Tab-separated table of C-alpha atoms in Angstrom:
chain	number	residue	atom	x	y	z
A	1	MET	CA	104.254	171.238	-25.101
A	2	ARG	CA	102.974	169.720	-28.329
A	3	PRO	CA	105.284	169.790	-31.380
A	4	SER	CA	102.642	171.640	-33.344
A	5	GLY	CA	102.120	174.140	-30.627
A	6	ARG	CA	98.433	173.179	-30.270
A	7	LYS	CA	96.563	173.095	-26.900
A	8	PRO	CA	95.823	169.618	-25.531
A	9	ASP	CA	92.138	169.785	-26.663
A	10	GLN	CA	92.882	171.522	-29.991
A	11	MET	CA	92.441	169.654	-33.251
A	12	ARG	CA	94.408	170.140	-36.448
A	13	ALA	CA	92.793	172.252	-39.176
A	14	VAL	CA	90.067	170.004	-40.702
A	15	SER	CA	88.373	170.508	-43.981
A	16	LEU	CA	85.819	168.294	-45.863
A	17	GLU	CA	85.476	168.917	-49.578
A	18	VAL	CA	82.603	167.259	-51.467
A	19	GLY	CA	82.054	166.583	-55.103
A	20	VAL	CA	85.682	166.269	-55.934
A	21	THR	CA	85.385	163.445	-58.420
A	22	ARG	CA	83.142	163.306	-61.494
A	23	TYR	CA	81.919	159.805	-61.671
A	24	ALA	CA	81.400	158.430	-58.152
A	25	GLU	CA	77.971	158.714	-56.401
A	26	GLY	CA	79.664	160.407	-53.483
A	27	SER	CA	83.140	161.773	-52.884
A	28	CYS	CA	84.948	163.712	-50.119
A	29	LEU	CA	88.486	164.948	-49.888
A	30	VAL	CA	89.307	164.932	-46.117
A	31	THR	CA	92.182	167.039	-44.707
A	32	PHE	CA	93.352	166.725	-41.084
A	33	GLY	CA	96.396	169.014	-40.885
A	34	HIS	CA	98.837	167.431	-43.423
A	35	THR	CA	96.887	164.154	-43.638
A	36	LYS	CA	94.805	164.067	-46.747
A	37	VAL	CA	92.393	161.191	-47.796
A	38	LEU	CA	90.227	160.923	-50.833
A	39	VAL	CA	86.971	158.938	-50.227
A	40	THR	CA	84.676	157.840	-53.108
A	41	ALA	CA	81.308	155.938	-52.692
A	42	SER	CA	80.234	153.615	-55.455
A	43	LEU	CA	76.708	152.355	-55.713
A	44	GLU	CA	76.131	148.894	-57.170
A	45	GLN	CA	72.965	146.871	-57.772
A	46	GLY	CA	73.114	143.531	-56.024
A	47	VAL	CA	74.738	142.271	-52.910
A	48	PRO	CA	77.496	139.714	-51.967
A	49	SER	CA	76.531	136.123	-52.314
A	50	PHE	CA	76.040	135.595	-48.574
A	51	LEU	CA	73.235	138.291	-48.561
A	52	LYS	CA	71.412	137.304	-51.723
A	53	GLY	CA	67.691	136.914	-51.263
A	54	LYS	CA	67.812	138.430	-47.631
A	55	GLY	CA	66.295	141.705	-48.636
A	56	GLN	CA	68.999	143.871	-47.388
A	57	GLY	CA	72.014	145.800	-48.591
A	58	TRP	CA	75.640	146.031	-47.815
A	59	VAL	CA	78.234	148.734	-47.074
A	60	THR	CA	81.886	147.967	-47.333
A	61	ALA	CA	85.261	149.761	-47.660
A	62	GLU	CA	88.612	149.447	-49.190
A	63	TYR	CA	91.612	151.361	-47.891
A	64	GLY	CA	95.083	152.036	-49.386
A	65	MET	CA	98.008	154.396	-49.170
A	66	LEU	CA	99.548	155.838	-52.293
A	67	PRO	CA	103.227	154.955	-52.760
A	68	ARG	CA	104.468	158.434	-51.893
A	69	SER	CA	101.994	159.421	-49.156
A	70	THR	CA	104.883	159.176	-46.663
A	71	HIS	CA	108.406	160.396	-46.511
A	72	THR	CA	109.721	157.529	-48.660
A	73	ARG	CA	108.038	155.657	-51.515
A	74	SER	CA	106.404	152.381	-50.456
A	75	ARG	CA	105.571	149.634	-52.990
A	76	ARG	CA	101.975	149.341	-54.050
A	77	GLU	CA	100.283	146.442	-52.292
A	78	ALA	CA	98.885	145.258	-55.655
A	79	ALA	CA	102.386	144.894	-56.932
A	80	ALA	CA	103.234	142.811	-53.854
A	81	GLY	CA	100.338	140.554	-54.568
A	82	LYS	CA	98.605	140.914	-51.249
A	83	GLN	CA	97.326	143.447	-48.715
A	84	SER	CA	99.017	143.990	-45.468
A	85	GLY	CA	97.437	143.108	-42.125
A	86	ARG	CA	97.276	146.846	-41.301
A	87	THR	CA	95.324	147.517	-44.496
A	88	GLN	CA	92.875	144.839	-43.962
A	89	GLU	CA	92.331	145.870	-40.254
A	90	ILE	CA	91.582	149.493	-41.224
A	91	GLN	CA	89.246	148.762	-44.144
A	92	ARG	CA	87.284	146.407	-41.951
A	93	LEU	CA	87.083	149.039	-39.304
A	94	ILE	CA	85.805	151.588	-41.830
A	95	GLY	CA	83.108	149.203	-43.067
A	96	ARG	CA	81.968	148.318	-39.518
A	97	SER	CA	81.820	152.026	-38.647
A	98	MET	CA	79.517	152.754	-41.596
A	99	ARG	CA	77.250	149.833	-41.116
A	100	ALA	CA	76.668	150.817	-37.461
A	101	VAL	CA	74.661	153.834	-38.642
A	102	VAL	CA	72.900	152.346	-41.716
A	103	ASP	CA	69.585	150.492	-41.880
A	104	LEU	CA	70.680	147.799	-44.307
A	105	LYS	CA	67.058	146.640	-44.882
A	106	ALA	CA	66.044	150.174	-45.972
A	107	LEU	CA	69.061	150.244	-48.431
A	108	GLY	CA	67.528	147.218	-50.301
A	109	GLU	CA	69.628	144.822	-52.179
A	110	ARG	CA	72.346	147.194	-53.159
A	111	GLN	CA	76.028	147.619	-52.081
A	112	ILE	CA	77.861	150.834	-51.462
A	113	THR	CA	81.691	150.538	-51.594
A	114	LEU	CA	83.765	153.291	-49.944
A	115	ASP	CA	87.147	153.570	-51.430
A	116	CYS	CA	89.552	155.372	-49.007
A	117	ASP	CA	92.888	156.419	-50.623
A	118	VAL	CA	95.542	158.198	-48.515
A	119	LEU	CA	97.191	160.952	-50.554
A	120	GLN	CA	99.321	162.161	-47.753
A	121	ALA	CA	99.892	160.581	-44.289
A	122	ASP	CA	100.683	162.649	-41.152
A	123	GLY	CA	98.850	160.578	-38.503
A	124	GLY	CA	95.186	159.728	-38.192
A	125	THR	CA	94.563	158.357	-41.658
A	126	ARG	CA	91.969	155.778	-40.410
A	127	THR	CA	90.032	158.363	-38.457
A	128	ALA	CA	90.130	160.776	-41.347
A	129	ALA	CA	88.829	158.097	-43.670
A	130	ILE	CA	85.944	157.213	-41.441
A	131	THR	CA	84.953	160.856	-41.087
A	132	GLY	CA	85.028	161.399	-44.828
A	133	ALA	CA	83.398	158.079	-45.651
A	134	TRP	CA	80.243	159.145	-43.888
A	135	VAL	CA	80.073	162.126	-45.947
A	136	ALA	CA	80.556	160.272	-49.232
A	137	LEU	CA	78.090	157.590	-48.105
A	138	SER	CA	75.473	160.272	-47.385
A	139	GLN	CA	75.804	161.698	-50.920
A	140	ALA	CA	75.400	158.305	-52.413
A	141	CYS	CA	72.291	157.641	-50.347
A	142	ASP	CA	70.869	161.048	-51.152
A	143	LYS	CA	71.154	160.054	-54.894
A	144	LEU	CA	69.078	156.993	-54.206
A	145	VAL	CA	66.414	159.187	-52.664
A	146	SER	CA	66.411	161.771	-55.410
A	147	GLY	CA	66.275	159.034	-57.968
A	148	LYS	CA	63.138	157.667	-56.223
A	149	LEU	CA	64.880	154.315	-55.787
A	150	ILE	CA	64.231	154.409	-52.055
A	151	ALA	CA	61.794	156.523	-49.963
A	152	ALA	CA	64.293	157.867	-47.485
A	153	SER	CA	67.931	157.791	-46.638
A	154	PRO	CA	68.889	154.510	-44.893
A	155	ILE	CA	71.436	156.464	-42.751
A	156	ILE	CA	70.083	156.603	-39.179
A	157	ASP	CA	72.960	158.732	-37.537
A	158	GLN	CA	76.154	160.434	-38.039
A	159	VAL	CA	79.540	158.688	-37.417
A	160	ALA	CA	82.986	160.138	-37.119
A	161	ALA	CA	86.465	159.079	-35.710
A	162	ILE	CA	89.300	160.884	-33.979
A	163	SER	CA	92.576	159.931	-32.441
A	164	CYS	CA	93.599	160.744	-28.812
A	165	GLY	CA	96.705	159.918	-26.833
A	166	ILE	CA	98.925	160.546	-23.875
A	167	TYR	CA	101.942	162.602	-25.018
A	168	GLU	CA	104.489	163.511	-22.365
A	169	ASN	CA	102.076	162.457	-19.648
A	170	THR	CA	99.354	164.749	-21.012
A	171	PRO	CA	96.043	163.548	-22.746
A	172	VAL	CA	95.792	165.239	-26.135
A	173	LEU	CA	93.364	165.348	-28.980
A	174	ASP	CA	94.051	164.467	-32.714
A	175	LEU	CA	97.633	163.148	-32.856
A	176	ASP	CA	99.833	164.034	-35.777
A	177	TYR	CA	102.672	161.764	-36.690
A	178	ASP	CA	105.317	163.364	-34.442
A	179	GLU	CA	102.976	162.782	-31.446
A	180	ASP	CA	101.685	159.393	-32.560
A	181	SER	CA	105.170	157.917	-33.058
A	182	SER	CA	106.360	158.952	-29.561
A	183	ALA	CA	103.078	158.870	-27.431
A	184	ASP	CA	102.874	156.839	-24.279
A	185	THR	CA	99.291	155.807	-25.157
A	186	ASP	CA	97.378	156.199	-28.340
A	187	ALA	CA	93.752	155.478	-29.046
A	188	ASN	CA	91.139	155.746	-31.840
A	189	PHE	CA	87.548	156.492	-30.952
A	190	VAL	CA	84.597	155.910	-33.501
A	191	ILE	CA	81.630	157.796	-32.164
A	192	THR	CA	78.040	158.263	-33.436
A	193	GLY	CA	76.138	161.466	-33.456
A	194	THR	CA	74.208	160.342	-30.355
A	195	GLY	CA	77.459	159.819	-28.466
A	196	ASP	CA	77.612	156.039	-28.601
A	197	ALA	CA	80.947	154.358	-29.208
A	198	VAL	CA	81.097	152.071	-32.257
A	199	GLU	CA	84.694	151.058	-31.636
A	200	ILE	CA	87.635	152.066	-29.418
A	201	GLN	CA	91.202	151.077	-30.167
A	202	ALA	CA	93.470	151.923	-27.176
A	203	THR	CA	97.060	150.916	-26.706
A	204	GLY	CA	99.602	151.627	-24.046
A	205	GLU	CA	102.655	152.026	-26.182
A	206	LYS	CA	105.179	152.851	-23.485
A	207	ARG	CA	103.243	152.323	-20.330
A	208	GLY	CA	99.797	151.353	-19.107
A	209	PHE	CA	97.074	153.987	-18.778
A	210	SER	CA	94.665	154.466	-15.765
A	211	ARG	CA	90.857	154.569	-15.796
A	212	HIS	CA	91.014	158.305	-15.178
A	213	GLU	CA	93.299	158.823	-18.212
A	214	PHE	CA	91.096	156.752	-20.351
A	215	ASN	CA	88.029	158.804	-19.261
A	216	THR	CA	89.902	161.931	-20.125
A	217	LEU	CA	90.767	160.593	-23.553
A	218	PHE	CA	87.152	159.631	-24.070
A	219	ASP	CA	85.930	163.180	-23.178
A	220	LEU	CA	88.444	164.583	-25.646
A	221	ALA	CA	87.173	162.223	-28.293
A	222	LEU	CA	83.584	163.381	-27.728
A	223	LYS	CA	84.687	166.961	-28.017
A	224	GLY	CA	86.543	166.293	-31.208
A	225	THR	CA	83.843	164.226	-32.850
A	226	GLY	CA	81.353	166.975	-31.955
A	227	GLU	CA	83.325	169.328	-33.951
A	228	LEU	CA	83.579	166.870	-36.851
A	229	PHE	CA	79.750	166.245	-36.853
A	230	ALA	CA	79.268	169.974	-37.422
A	231	LEU	CA	81.834	169.966	-40.255
A	232	GLN	CA	80.095	166.914	-41.864
A	233	LYS	CA	76.765	168.732	-41.845
A	234	ALA	CA	78.252	171.889	-43.216
A	235	ALA	CA	79.947	169.963	-46.167
A	236	LEU	CA	76.582	168.491	-47.061
A	237	GLY	CA	74.812	171.812	-46.771
A	238	ARG	CA	72.579	170.689	-43.822
């Protein structure tokens, strides 16, 4: 039924490779099928001006797609002089998702910036970025602990994200581009390790969806993020 031949509750092959860059405090190359996102975490002393003197840190994100990450070359947003609305929306989502599981007071007056660069896009780039960002963030926080700059990691829970949708009237997990571009409904779920929802983005692209269908999508998302949590821990050797 699915173009990829996967079962409705089957994810694409997922890999999380850590330590892929030399200089960043944390890095993770995330692969969801043909989607590939490189995430780096950069630690900086000091915080944005609106947080100065408040005794807490900040976690933020930037997101971008490389010019040839899709079938045709797209112009760099820097060359255009401004970011698209989509880019701003996604990087804010990534930042909110990370801050939901970080004790900013415990971080101290430091900022961690997560740069999420899409190398290749085949659906689910934002969910892949969130999943990999948590891994890169964890590495950066571990370095703070090993350097005795803080007593314990400020990360209080895991967080991962996955897409779900209704494709040909069937709820399915982890949409690739072929499914996402023709789905009746598509949704992105950001879930913590304790099963709480940080954010849910659900849209009826071709028709509305019922409460029962939404519950089914949510159950699929919990299954998918459960698998991602295990992969995150394995990537970090935990």
